[in-house]
Amino acid sequence: MAAATSFGSLLMLSLLVAAQANFLFNRFNGTEKNLLSLDGASIVESSGLLKLTDRSKNVIGRAFYKTPFKMLETNSTAQKNASSFSTSFVFSIVSPSNSGGGYGIAFVIAPSTKFPGADPGHYLGLFNKYNDENKENHIFLVEFDTVNGYKGETDTQANHIGINVNGMNSTASEPAAYYKGTSSNKEDFNMENQDAVCVWIEYDGEKKRVNVTVAPLSIGEKPPKPIMSEPLNLDDILEESMYVGFSASTAQKVSFHYILGWSFAVNGPARSLNLSELPEPPPKEKDRSSSASWVNFIIASLSVITFILLVTLLCRTVHRRYMHFEKLEEWELDCPHRFRYRDLHAATKGFKESEKIGSGGFGTVYKGVLPSTGTEVAVKRIMRSPTEGMRGFAAEIESLGTLRHKNLVNLQGWCKQKNYLFLVYDYIPNGSLDSLLFNRNDGLVLDWEQRFNILKGVAEGLLYLHEECEKVVIHRDIKTSNILIDGDMSARLGDFGLARLYNHDQASHTTSVVGTIGYIAPELTRTGKASTSSDVYAFGVLLLEVTCGKRPIATDQFFLMDWVIENYRSGQILEVVDPNLNFVYDEIEVELVLKLGLLCTHQRADFRPTMRQVTRYLNWDDPLPEILDWRHSDSQISRSFSSGFLTGYSTGSTSTSNNLSTTGKSTMSIEAGR
Ligand SMILES: *[C@@H]1O[C@H](CO)[C@@H](O)[C@H](O)[C@H]1NC(C)=O
Ligand SMILES: *[C@@H]1O[C@H](CO)[C@@H](O)[C@H](O)[C@H]1NC(C)=O
Ligand SMILES: *[C@@H]1O[C@H](CO)[C@@H](O)[C@H](O)[C@H]1NC(C)=O
Ligand SMILES: *[C@@H]1O[C@H](CO)[C@@H](O)[C@H](O)[C@H]1NC(C)=O
Ligand SMILES: *[C@@H]1O[C@H](CO)[C@@H](O)[C@H](O)[C@H]1NC(C)=O
Ligand SMILES: *[C@@H]1O[C@H](CO)[C@@H](O)[C@H](O)[C@H]1NC(C)=O
């Protein structure tokens, strides 16, 4: 009995001394959303896989455990001891079968979950050429790299594992391999060819040594000996509070990068994954080049010939029937995002009135279910003028189709048919932010936490468009009705890049301002040139609108922005908060959002923050700068300006609910109402 008690207190003591902390995910089932912070292209798939990147070029996907771990013991003598830690996880890389993919996955321990300005490709979404190898980074990583030739130095081999500190120059690296049994025979393997790869990483804080063990999932157990066991002192690398997670990226070479399961612990061994609970590894692409035998070849040729004959026959019949229905120009065959009109017709039951879920500035939206896959989609039908410049138009849409972000309504594809253009989007169940804020018929009110999360989501989506995708995409029409709300109440920004397509279509010497009244930055009306900072302006209006629960221009006497400024100046900014919130909100957050809204809607474009800065403010990474005067010009001017604008609009002849039909003659095309 006494022994048991002393054992108990011993246990208590050791718990106090070495705060042990751990977690285990045998699969990702969606309930861990609150535990993980996903960034960039990463999403949790319904199959239980955590997908870090898809096969888009130059994407970054990260997933970090949201809660930081204490990974450094210090005391008054300023002596620092990095904690021991241990992790095991299973990853899978699916590369194109005909060439190697890229660029790899890294297990990362870092002081923050944000990596501002980090590049994809060799930098794996963690560094860029300016901060690579910087001592201030405090980042430890183990990389699983599938592309060779980084700087031609240590990382010269594809398919290798590297242990890195603060940058991409590995302190040690080794081709992927594992030890079999007790022998000293190494078995090499290619990480890209395996269904999945198991990894164990252990750091011993006392002996200052890191071990890395890898093995194909099919081996089913941990090899007896690590493939790498390197002396490494992390005392000056790890900090008191560190985040753990993964980062993966693509560039010219692309692969899908997945995590199947993950376990982690500080000051103790990570719990073992239960391999039978892991999700199915993603399917590999079939290797087309390996069917070598002649017999195969002959059989294959014969079946190809038969197939061609059959197809020709079929085509002739079908062609006759559908000739009038769907005629492809040659260049259209190169567009992977092109849908067949027939499929869209079937999906939406022939664009039936009952399937209509909305109509906006850009056309009518129908809900549909794709016959081939059963996926729910939203199909937007846009009437457009005849097909001049259609080729450039298609190239533009194709490039929008490669954009992927969790806070965007992803464009799945497009199709043109006669004078219509169809855009196919992910279907988002909860409707638009506009309807949730202003036209809700179930009597519920978005609470502050939901609103704050939605705003942060929009900011991340916009940051992706401005800075993180291949080329800068300016949204040009940010407003509540273009923000859709997902099943888990997160925001998805829609209709991005479309406004540019409009201009594309018009004679290029005319400029037309596309946007919605109340969200148009002042310089835009003068120069007609949309920029990332005119998007920031519209985002600022959105911040105010969502917090106050009022539209930017409610009547021609009420201008939301002026009202917020007045209240701000008289020191009672919380007066403007949406009364529907019933005073239930976090005052500090509300104040941040309102002030940021004012900063973003600054009359002078160069005073507005970038979206990168905006997200840092919203995540409390940086304090909002104190600016005493939020406005340079007199607010009276902006008021008379906006009201003049309104009058011009209401008496103007160019008002139409469809921007597309606005002709090049007008200098402004403004969407009526919302
Ligand atoms: C999802 O995963 C968590 C942690 O791995 C587990 O506790 C939970 O029971 C799972 N939920 C479902 C519905 O499988
Ligand atoms: C660091 O580790 C050494 C050796 O294990 C130990 O003597 C020392 O007390 C530790 N210091 C701190 C601050 O934990
Ligand atoms: C601080 O470090 C010294 C020297 O390693 C050790 O003797 C002492 O116990 C430590 N104090 C605490 C509070 O951990
Ligand atoms: C990379 O590391 C090697 C050895 O660790 C060193 O010789 C080389 O200078 C480093 N290169 C860079 C660019 O830091
Ligand atoms: C690392 O590997 C070495 C050699 O196999 C072994 O002696 C040591 O115990 C391992 N360390 C950890 C923390 O697993
Ligand atoms: C692993 O999971 C399977 C299926 O859920 C279960 O039957 C088995 O007991 C688990 N094994 C361990 C060691 O937890």
mmCIF file of N, CA, C and O in Angstrom, residues 108-111 123 126-128 130-142 150-151 163-171 232-234 236-239 242:
data_model
loop_
_atom_site.group_PDB
_atom_site.id
_atom_site.type_symbol
_atom_site.label_atom_id
_atom_site.label_comp_id
_atom_site.label_asym_id
_atom_site.label_seq_id
_atom_site.Cartn_x
_atom_site.Cartn_y
_atom_site.Cartn_z
ATOM 1 N N VAL A 108 7.704 19.270 -39.430
ATOM 2 C CA VAL A 108 8.260 20.556 -39.043
ATOM 3 C C VAL A 108 7.974 20.864 -37.570
ATOM 4 O O VAL A 108 6.875 20.598 -37.082
ATOM 5 N N ILE A 109 8.957 21.425 -36.891
ATOM 6 C CA ILE A 109 8.709 22.013 -35.571
ATOM 7 C C ILE A 109 9.123 23.473 -35.675
ATOM 8 O O ILE A 109 10.262 23.775 -36.063
ATOM 9 N N ALA A 110 8.181 24.380 -35.412
ATOM 10 C CA ALA A 110 8.442 25.798 -35.674
ATOM 11 C C ALA A 110 7.754 26.659 -34.625
ATOM 12 O O ALA A 110 6.778 26.237 -34.014
ATOM 13 N N PRO A 111 8.240 27.887 -34.414
ATOM 14 C CA PRO A 111 7.646 28.751 -33.396
ATOM 15 C C PRO A 111 6.293 29.342 -33.797
ATOM 16 O O PRO A 111 5.598 29.904 -32.958
ATOM 17 N N TYR A 123 11.699 24.849 -51.389
ATOM 18 C CA TYR A 123 11.603 25.415 -50.038
ATOM 19 C C TYR A 123 10.472 24.781 -49.239
ATOM 20 O O TYR A 123 10.278 25.086 -48.068
ATOM 21 N N LEU A 126 8.309 26.556 -46.547
ATOM 22 C CA LEU A 126 8.793 26.941 -45.217
ATOM 23 C C LEU A 126 9.728 28.154 -45.247
ATOM 24 O O LEU A 126 9.761 28.936 -44.311
ATOM 25 N N PHE A 127 10.476 28.286 -46.322
ATOM 26 C CA PHE A 127 11.462 29.355 -46.393
ATOM 27 C C PHE A 127 11.389 30.021 -47.763
ATOM 28 O O PHE A 127 10.664 29.568 -48.645
ATOM 29 N N ASN A 128 12.177 31.077 -47.948
ATOM 30 C CA ASN A 128 12.421 31.602 -49.285
ATOM 31 C C ASN A 128 13.900 31.926 -49.372
ATOM 32 O O ASN A 128 14.639 31.730 -48.404
ATOM 33 N N TYR A 130 15.545 34.443 -49.166
ATOM 34 C CA TYR A 130 16.078 35.464 -48.260
ATOM 35 C C TYR A 130 16.239 34.968 -46.823
ATOM 36 O O TYR A 130 17.150 35.366 -46.136
ATOM 37 N N ASN A 131 15.309 34.111 -46.386
ATOM 38 C CA ASN A 131 15.433 33.694 -44.982
ATOM 39 C C ASN A 131 15.922 32.257 -44.829
ATOM 40 O O ASN A 131 16.004 31.742 -43.727
ATOM 41 N N ASP A 132 16.249 31.599 -45.945
ATOM 42 C CA ASP A 132 16.797 30.248 -45.864
ATOM 43 C C ASP A 132 18.088 30.312 -45.053
ATOM 44 O O ASP A 132 18.906 31.213 -45.259
ATOM 45 N N GLU A 133 18.267 29.368 -44.136
ATOM 46 C CA GLU A 133 19.468 29.271 -43.290
ATOM 47 C C GLU A 133 19.595 30.401 -42.261
ATOM 48 O O GLU A 133 20.639 30.538 -41.631
ATOM 49 N N ASN A 134 18.555 31.206 -42.102
ATOM 50 C CA ASN A 134 18.637 32.276 -41.110
ATOM 51 C C ASN A 134 18.562 31.690 -39.691
ATOM 52 O O ASN A 134 17.661 30.922 -39.376
ATOM 53 N N LYS A 135 19.503 32.091 -38.847
ATOM 54 C CA LYS A 135 19.569 31.568 -37.479
ATOM 55 C C LYS A 135 18.329 31.925 -36.653
ATOM 56 O O LYS A 135 18.027 31.307 -35.641
ATOM 57 N N GLU A 136 17.639 32.976 -37.084
ATOM 58 C CA GLU A 136 16.463 33.417 -36.327
ATOM 59 C C GLU A 136 15.236 32.545 -36.593
ATOM 60 O O GLU A 136 14.196 32.732 -35.975
ATOM 61 N N ASN A 137 15.332 31.623 -37.554
ATOM 62 C CA ASN A 137 14.140 30.856 -37.934
ATOM 63 C C ASN A 137 13.637 29.941 -36.823
ATOM 64 O O ASN A 137 12.438 29.760 -36.652
ATOM 65 N N HIS A 138 14.564 29.312 -36.077
ATOM 66 C CA HIS A 138 14.201 28.359 -35.025
ATOM 67 C C HIS A 138 13.275 27.265 -35.542
ATOM 68 O O HIS A 138 12.237 26.981 -34.950
ATOM 69 N N ILE A 139 13.647 26.704 -36.674
ATOM 70 C CA ILE A 139 12.817 25.650 -37.271
ATOM 71 C C ILE A 139 13.640 24.371 -37.411
ATOM 72 O O ILE A 139 14.780 24.398 -37.884
ATOM 73 N N PHE A 140 13.062 23.273 -36.950
ATOM 74 C CA PHE A 140 13.659 21.957 -37.152
ATOM 75 C C PHE A 140 12.764 21.209 -38.115
ATOM 76 O O PHE A 140 11.540 21.274 -38.009
ATOM 77 N N LEU A 141 13.356 20.527 -39.097
ATOM 78 C CA LEU A 141 12.506 19.739 -39.981
ATOM 79 C C LEU A 141 13.205 18.487 -40.463
ATOM 80 O O LEU A 141 14.443 18.416 -40.490
ATOM 81 N N VAL A 142 12.399 17.503 -40.800
ATOM 82 C CA VAL A 142 12.900 16.318 -41.470
ATOM 83 C C VAL A 142 12.179 16.290 -42.805
ATOM 84 O O VAL A 142 10.949 16.284 -42.851
ATOM 85 N N TYR A 150 19.071 20.299 -55.108
ATOM 86 C CA TYR A 150 18.942 21.568 -54.411
ATOM 87 C C TYR A 150 20.318 22.145 -54.149
ATOM 88 O O TYR A 150 21.117 21.585 -53.407
ATOM 89 N N LYS A 151 20.630 23.247 -54.759
ATOM 90 C CA LYS A 151 21.904 23.955 -54.616
ATOM 91 C C LYS A 151 23.116 23.077 -54.933
ATOM 92 O O LYS A 151 24.242 23.465 -54.696
ATOM 93 N N ILE A 163 17.763 15.764 -42.572
ATOM 94 C CA ILE A 163 17.513 16.393 -41.278
ATOM 95 C C ILE A 163 18.026 17.825 -41.399
ATOM 96 O O ILE A 163 19.196 18.030 -41.747
ATOM 97 N N ASN A 164 17.157 18.786 -41.184
ATOM 98 C CA ASN A 164 17.523 20.179 -41.446
ATOM 99 C C ASN A 164 17.237 21.057 -40.239
ATOM 100 O O ASN A 164 16.283 20.816 -39.500
ATOM 101 N N VAL A 165 18.033 22.118 -40.136
ATOM 102 C CA VAL A 165 17.813 23.109 -39.107
ATOM 103 C C VAL A 165 17.824 24.488 -39.758
ATOM 104 O O VAL A 165 18.774 24.814 -40.479
ATOM 105 N N ASN A 166 16.750 25.235 -39.597
ATOM 106 C CA ASN A 166 16.649 26.628 -40.068
ATOM 107 C C ASN A 166 16.680 26.831 -41.574
ATOM 108 O O ASN A 166 16.664 27.968 -42.028
ATOM 109 N N GLY A 167 16.784 25.776 -42.370
ATOM 110 C CA GLY A 167 16.836 25.999 -43.804
ATOM 111 C C GLY A 167 16.829 24.700 -44.565
ATOM 112 O O GLY A 167 16.653 23.622 -43.981
ATOM 113 N N MET A 168 17.026 24.794 -45.868
ATOM 114 C CA MET A 168 16.905 23.603 -46.691
ATOM 115 C C MET A 168 18.233 22.892 -46.910
ATOM 116 O O MET A 168 18.306 21.906 -47.617
ATOM 117 N N ASN A 169 19.301 23.373 -46.302
ATOM 118 C CA ASN A 169 20.595 22.712 -46.406
ATOM 119 C C ASN A 169 20.666 21.659 -45.307
ATOM 120 O O ASN A 169 20.814 21.969 -44.136
ATOM 121 N N SER A 170 20.554 20.393 -45.687
ATOM 122 C CA SER A 170 20.450 19.347 -44.673
ATOM 123 C C SER A 170 21.738 19.194 -43.884
ATOM 124 O O SER A 170 22.827 19.219 -44.466
ATOM 125 N N THR A 171 21.619 19.024 -42.570
ATOM 126 C CA THR A 171 22.803 18.713 -41.787
ATOM 127 C C THR A 171 23.193 17.250 -42.006
ATOM 128 O O THR A 171 24.341 16.886 -41.814
ATOM 129 N N LEU A 232 22.767 15.839 -32.713
ATOM 130 C CA LEU A 232 22.173 17.134 -33.076
ATOM 131 C C LEU A 232 21.740 17.831 -31.802
ATOM 132 O O LEU A 232 21.000 17.250 -30.994
ATOM 133 N N ASN A 233 22.203 19.040 -31.614
ATOM 134 C CA ASN A 233 21.826 19.775 -30.412
ATOM 135 C C ASN A 233 20.768 20.819 -30.762
ATOM 136 O O ASN A 233 21.025 21.747 -31.513
ATOM 137 N N LEU A 234 19.567 20.623 -30.220
ATOM 138 C CA LEU A 234 18.471 21.535 -30.546
ATOM 139 C C LEU A 234 18.253 22.596 -29.462
ATOM 140 O O LEU A 234 17.274 23.326 -29.501
ATOM 141 N N ASP A 236 19.498 25.419 -28.896
ATOM 142 C CA ASP A 236 19.363 26.793 -29.369
ATOM 143 C C ASP A 236 18.351 26.928 -30.504
ATOM 144 O O ASP A 236 18.167 28.000 -31.054
ATOM 145 N N ILE A 237 17.766 25.804 -30.889
ATOM 146 C CA ILE A 237 16.805 25.846 -31.995
ATOM 147 C C ILE A 237 15.382 25.893 -31.449
ATOM 148 O O ILE A 237 14.590 26.759 -31.788
ATOM 149 N N LEU A 238 15.050 24.942 -30.598
ATOM 150 C CA LEU A 238 13.688 24.896 -30.070
ATOM 151 C C LEU A 238 13.480 26.045 -29.092
ATOM 152 O O LEU A 238 14.411 26.495 -28.430
ATOM 153 N N GLU A 239 12.227 26.511 -29.055
ATOM 154 C CA GLU A 239 11.884 27.579 -28.123
ATOM 155 C C GLU A 239 10.853 27.053 -27.132
ATOM 156 O O GLU A 239 10.395 25.921 -27.235
ATOM 157 N N MET A 242 6.366 25.697 -29.151
ATOM 158 C CA MET A 242 6.617 25.299 -30.544
ATOM 159 C C MET A 242 5.403 24.562 -31.110
ATOM 160 O O MET A 242 4.716 23.823 -30.400
#
